[in-house]
Structures are given as C-alpha cells and as structure tokens.
mmCIF file of N, CA and C in Angstrom:
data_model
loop_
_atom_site.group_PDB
_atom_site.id
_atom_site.type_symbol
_atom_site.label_atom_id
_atom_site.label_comp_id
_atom_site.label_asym_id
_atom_site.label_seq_id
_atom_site.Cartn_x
_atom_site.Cartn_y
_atom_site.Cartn_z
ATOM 1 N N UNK A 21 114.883 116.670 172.843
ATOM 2 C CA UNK A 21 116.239 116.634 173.362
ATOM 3 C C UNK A 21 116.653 118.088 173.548
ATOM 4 N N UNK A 22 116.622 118.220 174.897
ATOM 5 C CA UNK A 22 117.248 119.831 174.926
ATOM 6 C C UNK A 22 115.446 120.434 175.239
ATOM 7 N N UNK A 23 115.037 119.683 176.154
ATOM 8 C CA UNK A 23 113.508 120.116 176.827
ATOM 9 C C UNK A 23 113.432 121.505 177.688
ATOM 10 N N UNK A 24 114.467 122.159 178.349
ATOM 11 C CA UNK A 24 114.279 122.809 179.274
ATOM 12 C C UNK A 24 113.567 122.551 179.999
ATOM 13 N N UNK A 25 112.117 123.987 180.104
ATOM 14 C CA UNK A 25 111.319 123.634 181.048
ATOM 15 C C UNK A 25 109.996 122.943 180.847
ATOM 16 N N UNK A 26 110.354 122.053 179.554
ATOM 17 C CA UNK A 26 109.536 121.157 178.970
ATOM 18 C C UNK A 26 108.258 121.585 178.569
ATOM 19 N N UNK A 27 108.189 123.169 178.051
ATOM 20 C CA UNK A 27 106.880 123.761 178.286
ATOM 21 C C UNK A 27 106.408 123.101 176.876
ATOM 22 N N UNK A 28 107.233 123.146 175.491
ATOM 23 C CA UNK A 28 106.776 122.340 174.224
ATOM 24 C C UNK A 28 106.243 121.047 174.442
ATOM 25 N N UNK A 29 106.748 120.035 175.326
ATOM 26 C CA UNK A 29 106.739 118.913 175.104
ATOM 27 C C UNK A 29 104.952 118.488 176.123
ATOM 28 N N UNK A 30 105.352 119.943 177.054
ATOM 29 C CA UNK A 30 103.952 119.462 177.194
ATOM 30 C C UNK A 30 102.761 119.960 176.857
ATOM 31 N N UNK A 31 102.753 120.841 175.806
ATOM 32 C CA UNK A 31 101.747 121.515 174.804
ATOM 33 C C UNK A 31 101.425 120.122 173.781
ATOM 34 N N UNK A 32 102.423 120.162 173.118
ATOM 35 C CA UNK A 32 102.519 118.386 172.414
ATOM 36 C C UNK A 32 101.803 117.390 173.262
ATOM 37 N N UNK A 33 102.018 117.362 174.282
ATOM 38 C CA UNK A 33 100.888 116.469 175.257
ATOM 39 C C UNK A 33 99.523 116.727 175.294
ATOM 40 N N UNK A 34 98.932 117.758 174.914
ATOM 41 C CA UNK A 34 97.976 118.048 175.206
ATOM 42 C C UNK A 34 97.298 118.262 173.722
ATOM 43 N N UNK A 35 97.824 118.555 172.863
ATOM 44 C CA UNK A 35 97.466 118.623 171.556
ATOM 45 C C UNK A 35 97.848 117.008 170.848
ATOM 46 N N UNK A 36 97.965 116.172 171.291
ATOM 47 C CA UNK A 36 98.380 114.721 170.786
ATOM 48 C C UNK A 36 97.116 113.227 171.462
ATOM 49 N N UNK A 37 96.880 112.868 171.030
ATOM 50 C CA UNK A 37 96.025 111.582 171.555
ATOM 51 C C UNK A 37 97.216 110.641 172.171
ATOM 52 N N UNK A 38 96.364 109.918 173.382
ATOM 53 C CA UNK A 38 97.353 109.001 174.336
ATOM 54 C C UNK A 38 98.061 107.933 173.208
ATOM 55 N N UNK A 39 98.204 107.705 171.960
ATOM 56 C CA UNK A 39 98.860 106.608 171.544
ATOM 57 C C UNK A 39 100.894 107.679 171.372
ATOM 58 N N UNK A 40 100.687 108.375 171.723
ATOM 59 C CA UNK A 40 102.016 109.722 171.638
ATOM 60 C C UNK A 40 102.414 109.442 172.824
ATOM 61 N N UNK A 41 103.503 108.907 173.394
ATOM 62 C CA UNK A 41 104.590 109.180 174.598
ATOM 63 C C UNK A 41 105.309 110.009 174.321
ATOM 64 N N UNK A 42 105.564 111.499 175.146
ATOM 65 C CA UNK A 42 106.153 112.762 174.822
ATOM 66 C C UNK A 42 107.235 112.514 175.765
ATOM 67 N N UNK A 43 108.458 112.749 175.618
ATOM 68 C CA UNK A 43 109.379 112.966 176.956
ATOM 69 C C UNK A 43 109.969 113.951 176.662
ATOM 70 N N UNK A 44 111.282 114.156 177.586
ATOM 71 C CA UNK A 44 111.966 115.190 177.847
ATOM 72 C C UNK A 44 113.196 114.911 177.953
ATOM 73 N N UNK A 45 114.243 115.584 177.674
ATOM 74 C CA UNK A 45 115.713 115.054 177.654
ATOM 75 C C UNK A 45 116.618 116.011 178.401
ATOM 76 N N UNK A 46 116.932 116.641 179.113
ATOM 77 C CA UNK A 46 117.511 117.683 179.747
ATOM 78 C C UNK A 46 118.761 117.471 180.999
ATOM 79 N N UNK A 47 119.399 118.453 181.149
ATOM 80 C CA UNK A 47 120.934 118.009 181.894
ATOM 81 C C UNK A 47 120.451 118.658 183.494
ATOM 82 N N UNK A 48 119.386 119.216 183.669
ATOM 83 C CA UNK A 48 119.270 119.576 185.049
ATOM 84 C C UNK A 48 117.949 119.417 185.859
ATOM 85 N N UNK A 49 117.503 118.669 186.039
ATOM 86 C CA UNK A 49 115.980 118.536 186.652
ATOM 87 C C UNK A 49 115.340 119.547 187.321
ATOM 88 N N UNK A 50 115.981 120.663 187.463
ATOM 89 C CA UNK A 50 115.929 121.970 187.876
ATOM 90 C C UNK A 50 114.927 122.710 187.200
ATOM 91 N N UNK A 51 115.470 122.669 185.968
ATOM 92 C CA UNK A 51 115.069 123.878 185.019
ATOM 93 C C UNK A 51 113.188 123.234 184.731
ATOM 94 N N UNK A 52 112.737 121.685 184.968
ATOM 95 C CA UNK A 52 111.743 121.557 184.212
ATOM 96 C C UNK A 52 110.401 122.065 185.432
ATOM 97 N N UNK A 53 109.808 122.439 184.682
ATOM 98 C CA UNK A 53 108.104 122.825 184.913
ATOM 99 C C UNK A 53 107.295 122.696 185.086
ATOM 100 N N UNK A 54 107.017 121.969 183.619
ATOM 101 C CA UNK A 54 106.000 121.782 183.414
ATOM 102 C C UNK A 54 105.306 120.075 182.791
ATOM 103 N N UNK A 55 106.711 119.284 182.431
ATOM 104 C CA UNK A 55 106.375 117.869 182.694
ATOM 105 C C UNK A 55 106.419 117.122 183.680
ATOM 106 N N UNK A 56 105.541 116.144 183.472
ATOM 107 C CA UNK A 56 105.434 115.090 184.600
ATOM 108 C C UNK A 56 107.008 114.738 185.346
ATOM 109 N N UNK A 57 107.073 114.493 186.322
ATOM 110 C CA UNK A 57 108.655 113.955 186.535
ATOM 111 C C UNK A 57 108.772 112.823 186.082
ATOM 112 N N UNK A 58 108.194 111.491 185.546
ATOM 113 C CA UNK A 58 108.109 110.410 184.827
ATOM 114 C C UNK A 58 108.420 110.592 183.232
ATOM 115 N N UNK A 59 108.070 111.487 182.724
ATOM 116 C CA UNK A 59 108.234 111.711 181.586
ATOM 117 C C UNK A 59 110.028 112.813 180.785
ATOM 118 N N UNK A 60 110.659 112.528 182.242
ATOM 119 C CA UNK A 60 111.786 113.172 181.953
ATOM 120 C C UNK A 60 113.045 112.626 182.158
ATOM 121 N N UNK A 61 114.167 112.439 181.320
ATOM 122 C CA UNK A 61 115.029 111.638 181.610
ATOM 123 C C UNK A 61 116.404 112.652 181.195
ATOM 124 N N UNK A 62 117.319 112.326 182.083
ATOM 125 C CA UNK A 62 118.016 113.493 182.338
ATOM 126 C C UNK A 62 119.692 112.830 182.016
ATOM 127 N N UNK A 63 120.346 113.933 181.532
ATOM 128 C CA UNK A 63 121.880 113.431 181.038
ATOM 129 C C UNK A 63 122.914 114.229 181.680
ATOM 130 N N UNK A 64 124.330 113.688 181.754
ATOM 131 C CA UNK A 64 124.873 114.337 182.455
ATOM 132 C C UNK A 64 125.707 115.614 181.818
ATOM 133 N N UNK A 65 125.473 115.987 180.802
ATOM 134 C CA UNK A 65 125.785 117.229 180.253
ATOM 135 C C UNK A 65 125.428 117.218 178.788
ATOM 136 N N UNK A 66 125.691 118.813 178.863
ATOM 137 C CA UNK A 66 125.520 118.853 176.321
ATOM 138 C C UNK A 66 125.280 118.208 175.903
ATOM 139 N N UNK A 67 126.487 117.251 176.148
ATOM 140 C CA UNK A 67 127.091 116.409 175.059
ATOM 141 C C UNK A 67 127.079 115.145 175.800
ATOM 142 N N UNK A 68 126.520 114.843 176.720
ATOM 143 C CA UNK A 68 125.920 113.545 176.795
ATOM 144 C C UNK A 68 124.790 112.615 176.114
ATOM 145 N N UNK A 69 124.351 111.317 175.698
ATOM 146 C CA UNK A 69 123.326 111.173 174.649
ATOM 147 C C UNK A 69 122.211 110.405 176.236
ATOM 148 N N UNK A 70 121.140 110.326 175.889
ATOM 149 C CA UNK A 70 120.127 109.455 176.546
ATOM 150 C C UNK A 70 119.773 107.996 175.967
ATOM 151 N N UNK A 71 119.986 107.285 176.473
ATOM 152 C CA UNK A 71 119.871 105.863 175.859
ATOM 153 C C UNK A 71 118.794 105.307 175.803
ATOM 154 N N UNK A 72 117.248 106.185 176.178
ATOM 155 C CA UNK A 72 116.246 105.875 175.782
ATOM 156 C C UNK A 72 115.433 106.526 174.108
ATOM 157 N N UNK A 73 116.442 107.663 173.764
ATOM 158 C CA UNK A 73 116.008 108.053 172.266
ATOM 159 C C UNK A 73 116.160 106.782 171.185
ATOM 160 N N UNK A 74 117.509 106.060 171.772
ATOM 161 C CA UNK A 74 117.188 104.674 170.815
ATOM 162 C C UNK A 74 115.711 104.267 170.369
ATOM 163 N N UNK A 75 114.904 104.506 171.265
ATOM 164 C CA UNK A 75 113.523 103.953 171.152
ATOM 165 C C UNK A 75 112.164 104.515 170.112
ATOM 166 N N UNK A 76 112.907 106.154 170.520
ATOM 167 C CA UNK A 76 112.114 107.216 169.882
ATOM 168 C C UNK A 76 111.994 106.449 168.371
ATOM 169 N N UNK A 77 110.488 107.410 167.715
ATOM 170 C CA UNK A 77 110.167 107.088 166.523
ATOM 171 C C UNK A 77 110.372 108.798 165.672
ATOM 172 N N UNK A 78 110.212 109.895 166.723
ATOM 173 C CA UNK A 78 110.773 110.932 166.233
ATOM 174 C C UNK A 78 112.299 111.707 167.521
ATOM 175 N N UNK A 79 112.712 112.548 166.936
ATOM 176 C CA UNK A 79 113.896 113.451 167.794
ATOM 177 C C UNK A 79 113.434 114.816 167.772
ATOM 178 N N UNK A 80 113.251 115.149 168.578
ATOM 179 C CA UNK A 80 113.212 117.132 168.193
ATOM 180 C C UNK A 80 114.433 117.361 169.028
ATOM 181 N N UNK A 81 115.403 118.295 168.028
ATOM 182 C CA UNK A 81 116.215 118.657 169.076
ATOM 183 C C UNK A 81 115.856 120.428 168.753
ATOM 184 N N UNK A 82 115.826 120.761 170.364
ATOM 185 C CA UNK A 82 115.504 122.238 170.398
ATOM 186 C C UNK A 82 116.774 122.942 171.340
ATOM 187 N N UNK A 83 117.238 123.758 170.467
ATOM 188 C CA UNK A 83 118.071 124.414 170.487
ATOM 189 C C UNK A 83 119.632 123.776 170.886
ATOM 190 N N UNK A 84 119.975 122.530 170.355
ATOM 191 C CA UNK A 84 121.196 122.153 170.610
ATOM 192 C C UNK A 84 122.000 123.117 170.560
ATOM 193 N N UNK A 85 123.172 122.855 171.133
ATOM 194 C CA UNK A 85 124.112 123.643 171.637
ATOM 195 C C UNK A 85 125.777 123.272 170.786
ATOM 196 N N UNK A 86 125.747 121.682 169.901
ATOM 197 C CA UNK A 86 126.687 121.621 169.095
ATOM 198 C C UNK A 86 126.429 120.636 168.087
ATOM 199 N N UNK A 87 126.771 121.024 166.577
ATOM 200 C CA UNK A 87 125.657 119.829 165.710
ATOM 201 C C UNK A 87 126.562 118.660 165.991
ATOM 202 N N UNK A 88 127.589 118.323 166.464
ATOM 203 C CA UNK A 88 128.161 117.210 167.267
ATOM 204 C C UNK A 88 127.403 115.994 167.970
ATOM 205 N N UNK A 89 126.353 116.522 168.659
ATOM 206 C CA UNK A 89 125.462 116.330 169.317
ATOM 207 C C UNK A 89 124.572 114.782 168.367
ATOM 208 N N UNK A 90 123.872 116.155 167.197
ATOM 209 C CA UNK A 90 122.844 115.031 166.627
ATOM 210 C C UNK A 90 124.036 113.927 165.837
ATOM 211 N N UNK A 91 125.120 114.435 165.450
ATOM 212 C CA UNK A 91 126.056 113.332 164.589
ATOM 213 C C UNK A 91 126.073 112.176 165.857
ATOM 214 N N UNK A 92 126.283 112.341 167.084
ATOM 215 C CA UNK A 92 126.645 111.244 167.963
ATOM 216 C C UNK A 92 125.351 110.695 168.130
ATOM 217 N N UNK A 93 123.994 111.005 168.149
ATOM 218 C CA UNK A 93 123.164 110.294 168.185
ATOM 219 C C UNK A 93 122.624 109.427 167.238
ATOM 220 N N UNK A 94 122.963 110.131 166.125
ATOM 221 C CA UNK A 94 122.884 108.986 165.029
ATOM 222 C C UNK A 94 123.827 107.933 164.839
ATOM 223 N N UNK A 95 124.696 108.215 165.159
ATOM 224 C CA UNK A 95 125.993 107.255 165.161
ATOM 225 C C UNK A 95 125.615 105.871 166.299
ATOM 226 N N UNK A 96 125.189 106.365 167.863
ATOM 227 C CA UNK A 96 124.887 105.281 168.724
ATOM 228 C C UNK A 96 123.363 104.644 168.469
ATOM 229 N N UNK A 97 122.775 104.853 168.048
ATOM 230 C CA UNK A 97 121.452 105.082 168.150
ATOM 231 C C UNK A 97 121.089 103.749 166.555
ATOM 232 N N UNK A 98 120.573 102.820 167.179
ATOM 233 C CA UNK A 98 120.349 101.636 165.708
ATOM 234 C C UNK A 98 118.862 102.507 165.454
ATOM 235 N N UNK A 99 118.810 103.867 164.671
ATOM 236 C CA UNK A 99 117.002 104.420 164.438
ATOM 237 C C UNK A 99 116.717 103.697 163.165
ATOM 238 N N UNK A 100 116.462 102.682 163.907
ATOM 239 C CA UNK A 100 115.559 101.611 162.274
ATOM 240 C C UNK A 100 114.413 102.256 162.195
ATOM 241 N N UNK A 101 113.755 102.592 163.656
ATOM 242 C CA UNK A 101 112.283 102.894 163.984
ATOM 243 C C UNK A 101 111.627 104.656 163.820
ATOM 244 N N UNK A 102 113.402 105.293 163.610
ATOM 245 C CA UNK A 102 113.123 106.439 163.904
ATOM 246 C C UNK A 102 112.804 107.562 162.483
ATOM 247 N N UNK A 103 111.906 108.248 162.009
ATOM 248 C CA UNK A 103 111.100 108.197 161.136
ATOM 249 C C UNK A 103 111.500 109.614 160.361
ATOM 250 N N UNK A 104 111.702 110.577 161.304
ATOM 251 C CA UNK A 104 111.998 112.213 161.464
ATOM 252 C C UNK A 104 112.534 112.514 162.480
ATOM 253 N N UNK A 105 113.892 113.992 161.964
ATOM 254 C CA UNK A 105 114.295 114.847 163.573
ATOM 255 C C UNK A 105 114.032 116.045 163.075
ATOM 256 N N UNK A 106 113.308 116.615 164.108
ATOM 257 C CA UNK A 106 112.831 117.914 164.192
ATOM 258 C C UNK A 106 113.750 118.693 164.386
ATOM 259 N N UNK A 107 114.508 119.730 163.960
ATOM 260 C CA UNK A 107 115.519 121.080 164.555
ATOM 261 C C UNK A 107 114.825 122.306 164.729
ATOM 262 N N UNK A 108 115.160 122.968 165.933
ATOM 263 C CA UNK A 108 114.711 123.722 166.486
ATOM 264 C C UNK A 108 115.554 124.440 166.835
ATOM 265 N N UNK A 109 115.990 126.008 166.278
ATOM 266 C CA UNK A 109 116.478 127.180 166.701
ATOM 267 C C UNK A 109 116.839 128.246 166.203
ATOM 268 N N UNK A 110 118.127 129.122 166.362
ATOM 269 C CA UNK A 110 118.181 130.150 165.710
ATOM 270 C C UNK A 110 118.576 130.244 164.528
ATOM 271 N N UNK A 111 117.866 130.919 163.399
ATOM 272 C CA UNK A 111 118.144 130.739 161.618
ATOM 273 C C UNK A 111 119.802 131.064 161.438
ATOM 274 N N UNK A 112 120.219 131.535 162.635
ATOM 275 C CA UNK A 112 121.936 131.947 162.140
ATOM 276 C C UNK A 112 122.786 130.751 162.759
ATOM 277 N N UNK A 113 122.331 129.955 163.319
ATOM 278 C CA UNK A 113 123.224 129.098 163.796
ATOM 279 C C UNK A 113 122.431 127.720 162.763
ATOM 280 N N UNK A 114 121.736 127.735 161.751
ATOM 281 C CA UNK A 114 121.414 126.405 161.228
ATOM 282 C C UNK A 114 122.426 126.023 160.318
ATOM 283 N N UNK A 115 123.223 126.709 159.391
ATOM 284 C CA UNK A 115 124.354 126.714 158.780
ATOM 285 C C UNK A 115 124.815 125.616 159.141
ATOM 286 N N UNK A 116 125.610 125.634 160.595
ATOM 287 C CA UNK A 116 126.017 124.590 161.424
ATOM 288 C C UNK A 116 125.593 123.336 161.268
ATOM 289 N N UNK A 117 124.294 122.880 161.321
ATOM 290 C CA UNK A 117 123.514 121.844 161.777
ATOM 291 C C UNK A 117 123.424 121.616 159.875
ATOM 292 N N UNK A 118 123.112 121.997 159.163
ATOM 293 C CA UNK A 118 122.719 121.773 157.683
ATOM 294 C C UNK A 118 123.685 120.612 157.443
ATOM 295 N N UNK A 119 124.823 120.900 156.877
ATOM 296 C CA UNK A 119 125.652 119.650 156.977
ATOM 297 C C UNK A 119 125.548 118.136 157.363
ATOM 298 N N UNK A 120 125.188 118.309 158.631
ATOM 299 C CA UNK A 120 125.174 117.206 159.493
ATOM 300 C C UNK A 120 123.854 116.445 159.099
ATOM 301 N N UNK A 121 122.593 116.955 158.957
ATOM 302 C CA UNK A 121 121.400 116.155 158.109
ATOM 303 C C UNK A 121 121.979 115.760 156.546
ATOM 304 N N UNK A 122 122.495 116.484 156.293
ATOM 305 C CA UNK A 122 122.718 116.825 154.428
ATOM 306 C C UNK A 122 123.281 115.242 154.400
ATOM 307 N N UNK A 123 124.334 114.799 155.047
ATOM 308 C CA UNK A 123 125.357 114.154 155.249
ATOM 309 C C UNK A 123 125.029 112.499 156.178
ATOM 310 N N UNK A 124 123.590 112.668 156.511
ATOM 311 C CA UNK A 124 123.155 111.352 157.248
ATOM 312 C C UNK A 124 121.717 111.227 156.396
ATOM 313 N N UNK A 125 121.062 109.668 156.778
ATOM 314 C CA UNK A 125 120.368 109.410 156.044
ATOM 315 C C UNK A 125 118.599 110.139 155.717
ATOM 316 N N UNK A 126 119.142 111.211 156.729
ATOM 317 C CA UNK A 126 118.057 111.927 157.359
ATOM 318 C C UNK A 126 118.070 113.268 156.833
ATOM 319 N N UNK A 127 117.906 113.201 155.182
ATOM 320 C CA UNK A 127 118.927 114.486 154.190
ATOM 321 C C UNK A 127 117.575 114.874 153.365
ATOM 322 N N UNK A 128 116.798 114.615 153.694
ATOM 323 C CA UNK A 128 115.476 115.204 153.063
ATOM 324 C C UNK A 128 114.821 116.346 153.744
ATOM 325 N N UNK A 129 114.793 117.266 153.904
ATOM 326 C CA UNK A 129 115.093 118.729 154.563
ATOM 327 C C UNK A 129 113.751 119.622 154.284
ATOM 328 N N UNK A 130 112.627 119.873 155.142
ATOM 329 C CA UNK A 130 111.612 120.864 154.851
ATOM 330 C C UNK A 130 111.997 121.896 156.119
ATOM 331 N N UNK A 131 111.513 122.853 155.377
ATOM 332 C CA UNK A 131 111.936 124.353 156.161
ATOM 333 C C UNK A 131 110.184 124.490 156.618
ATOM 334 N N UNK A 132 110.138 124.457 158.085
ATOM 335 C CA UNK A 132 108.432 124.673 158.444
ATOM 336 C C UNK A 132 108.336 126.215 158.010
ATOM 337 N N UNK A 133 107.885 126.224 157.202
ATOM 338 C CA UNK A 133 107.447 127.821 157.342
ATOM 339 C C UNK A 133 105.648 128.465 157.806
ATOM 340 N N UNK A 134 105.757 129.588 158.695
ATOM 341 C CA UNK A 134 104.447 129.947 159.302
ATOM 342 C C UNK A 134 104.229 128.966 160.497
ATOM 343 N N UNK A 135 104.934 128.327 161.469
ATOM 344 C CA UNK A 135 104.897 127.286 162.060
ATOM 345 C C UNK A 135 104.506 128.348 163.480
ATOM 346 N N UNK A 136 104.903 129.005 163.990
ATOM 347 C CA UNK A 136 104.645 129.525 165.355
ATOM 348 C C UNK A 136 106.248 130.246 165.616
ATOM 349 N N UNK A 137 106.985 129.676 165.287
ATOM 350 C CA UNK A 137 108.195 129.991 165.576
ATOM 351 C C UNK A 137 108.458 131.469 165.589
ATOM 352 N N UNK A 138 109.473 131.890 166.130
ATOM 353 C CA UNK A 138 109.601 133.988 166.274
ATOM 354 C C UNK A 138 110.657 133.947 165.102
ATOM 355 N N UNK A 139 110.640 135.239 164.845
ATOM 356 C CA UNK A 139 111.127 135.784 163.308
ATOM 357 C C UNK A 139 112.620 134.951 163.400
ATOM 358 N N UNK A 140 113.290 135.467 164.290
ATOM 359 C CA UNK A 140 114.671 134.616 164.215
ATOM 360 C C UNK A 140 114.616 133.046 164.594
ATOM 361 N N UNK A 141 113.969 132.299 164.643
ATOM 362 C CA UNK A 141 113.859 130.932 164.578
ATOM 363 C C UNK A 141 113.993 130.177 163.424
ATOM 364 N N UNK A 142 114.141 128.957 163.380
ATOM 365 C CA UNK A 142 113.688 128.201 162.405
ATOM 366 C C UNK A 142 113.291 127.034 162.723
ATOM 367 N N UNK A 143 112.472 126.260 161.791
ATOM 368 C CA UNK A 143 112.526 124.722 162.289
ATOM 369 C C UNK A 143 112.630 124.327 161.067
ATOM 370 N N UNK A 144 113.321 122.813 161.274
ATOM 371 C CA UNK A 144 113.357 121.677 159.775
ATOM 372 C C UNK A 144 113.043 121.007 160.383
ATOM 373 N N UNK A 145 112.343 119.778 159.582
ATOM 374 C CA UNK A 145 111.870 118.382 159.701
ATOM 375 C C UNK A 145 112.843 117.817 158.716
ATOM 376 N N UNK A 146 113.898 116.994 158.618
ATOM 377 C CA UNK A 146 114.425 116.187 158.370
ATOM 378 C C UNK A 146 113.931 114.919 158.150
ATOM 379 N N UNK A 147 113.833 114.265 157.293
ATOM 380 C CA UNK A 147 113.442 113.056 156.837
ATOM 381 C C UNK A 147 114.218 111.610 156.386
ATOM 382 N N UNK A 148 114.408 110.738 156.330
ATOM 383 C CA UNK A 148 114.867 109.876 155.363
ATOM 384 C C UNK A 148 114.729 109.833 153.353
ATOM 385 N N UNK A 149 115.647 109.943 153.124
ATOM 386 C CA UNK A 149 115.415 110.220 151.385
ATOM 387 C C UNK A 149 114.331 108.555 151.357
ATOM 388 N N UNK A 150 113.796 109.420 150.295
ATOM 389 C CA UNK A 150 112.645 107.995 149.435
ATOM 390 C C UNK A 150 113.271 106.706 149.464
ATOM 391 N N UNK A 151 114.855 106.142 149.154
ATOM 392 C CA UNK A 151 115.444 105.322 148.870
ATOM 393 C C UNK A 151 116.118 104.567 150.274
ATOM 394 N N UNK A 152 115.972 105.105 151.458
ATOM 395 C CA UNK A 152 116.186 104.774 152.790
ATOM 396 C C UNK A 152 114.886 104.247 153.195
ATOM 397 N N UNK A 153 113.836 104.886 152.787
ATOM 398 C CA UNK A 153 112.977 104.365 153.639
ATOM 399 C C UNK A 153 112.420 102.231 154.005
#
C-alpha cells in the first residue's frame, strides 16, 4: 500500500514462488514501472482505502503519509485472514504510527534490524499478540 513505482513489490515477485500474489496499491498509475498493469489497483487519493486488501493475508504499508490511514484499514477491513503489516519508512516519523499498532490487535511489534533498509529507515512487522491468534 503506497507502491509507487512498484519497484519492491516487484523484487518480492521475483524472490517469491507463484503460490505469492504481489500487488500494488497506489493513487496515480503514472508513477508505476515496474509492475504488471494487472497487478495494480489504484485509489483515489492518501487517504483513500482499496477494497481488495480485505483479501490480503499480509499489508506492507511503505511510506504512508498519515497513521490515519492504517487505523481506517483496520477498521473497514474484516482481516480474519490477515496475518502481519509490514511498516515501512522514516525512523522519525514511526513515533506516529507506534500507537496505532500498539493499540490494534496487531501490537506484537519486531523492529527488522540489518534488513536492507538505509540508515534513516525503519521497518516493523507487526503481528497479532499470541492470544488473537
């Protein structure tokens, strides 16, 4: 969610066996690259949600733009199926976003460390606590 020019999603394609459907979530069909045009489904702004993540079994959101965002997707979104959300971005803006996992059922929190990411990045994998699952 928040694919740009989908260059991750299609590295993930290529490093994943065909049982993995990778997509893309993005507000301008412009910006993408490097995924298939089938594999991209497009919203009408920020803060619009895609009504095919319902489906997803994981979320990466890379580089959201307001932790608003993932609260509304969890909120519409029945993720019986959905397992982990990936966060993806800058270590000074995670502050923001901390809360919002801390606070949904998805409050089990690993910090990837050594992942690829550049010095000012971060990523979490967010989980379901033991007692959700």
């Amino acid at each position: 969610i928040g694919s740009g020019t989908g260059l991750l999603e299609s590295l993930l394609s290529r490093l994943l066996d065909d049982s993995y459907d990778i997509c893309g979530v993005e507000v301008s069909p412009k910006v993408n690259k490097y995924l298939p045009e089938q594999d991209m489904f497009f919203v009408g702004g920020t803060w619009d949600l895609c009504p095919q993540a319902g489906k997803s079994h994981v979320w990466i959101f890379t580089y959201p733009r307001e932790p608003n965002l993932i609260v509304q997707y969890l909120e519409l979104h029945d993720h019986a199926s959905l397992s982990k959300i990936i966060w993806l971005g800058p270590k000074m803006d995670w502050q923001d976003y901390e809360g919002v996992f801390a606070s949904s059922k998805f409050s089990r929190l690993t910090v990837l460390e050594n992942c690829g990411a550049a010095a000012y990045e971060m990523v979490v994998m967010a989980e379901r606590q033991v007692n959700e699952l």
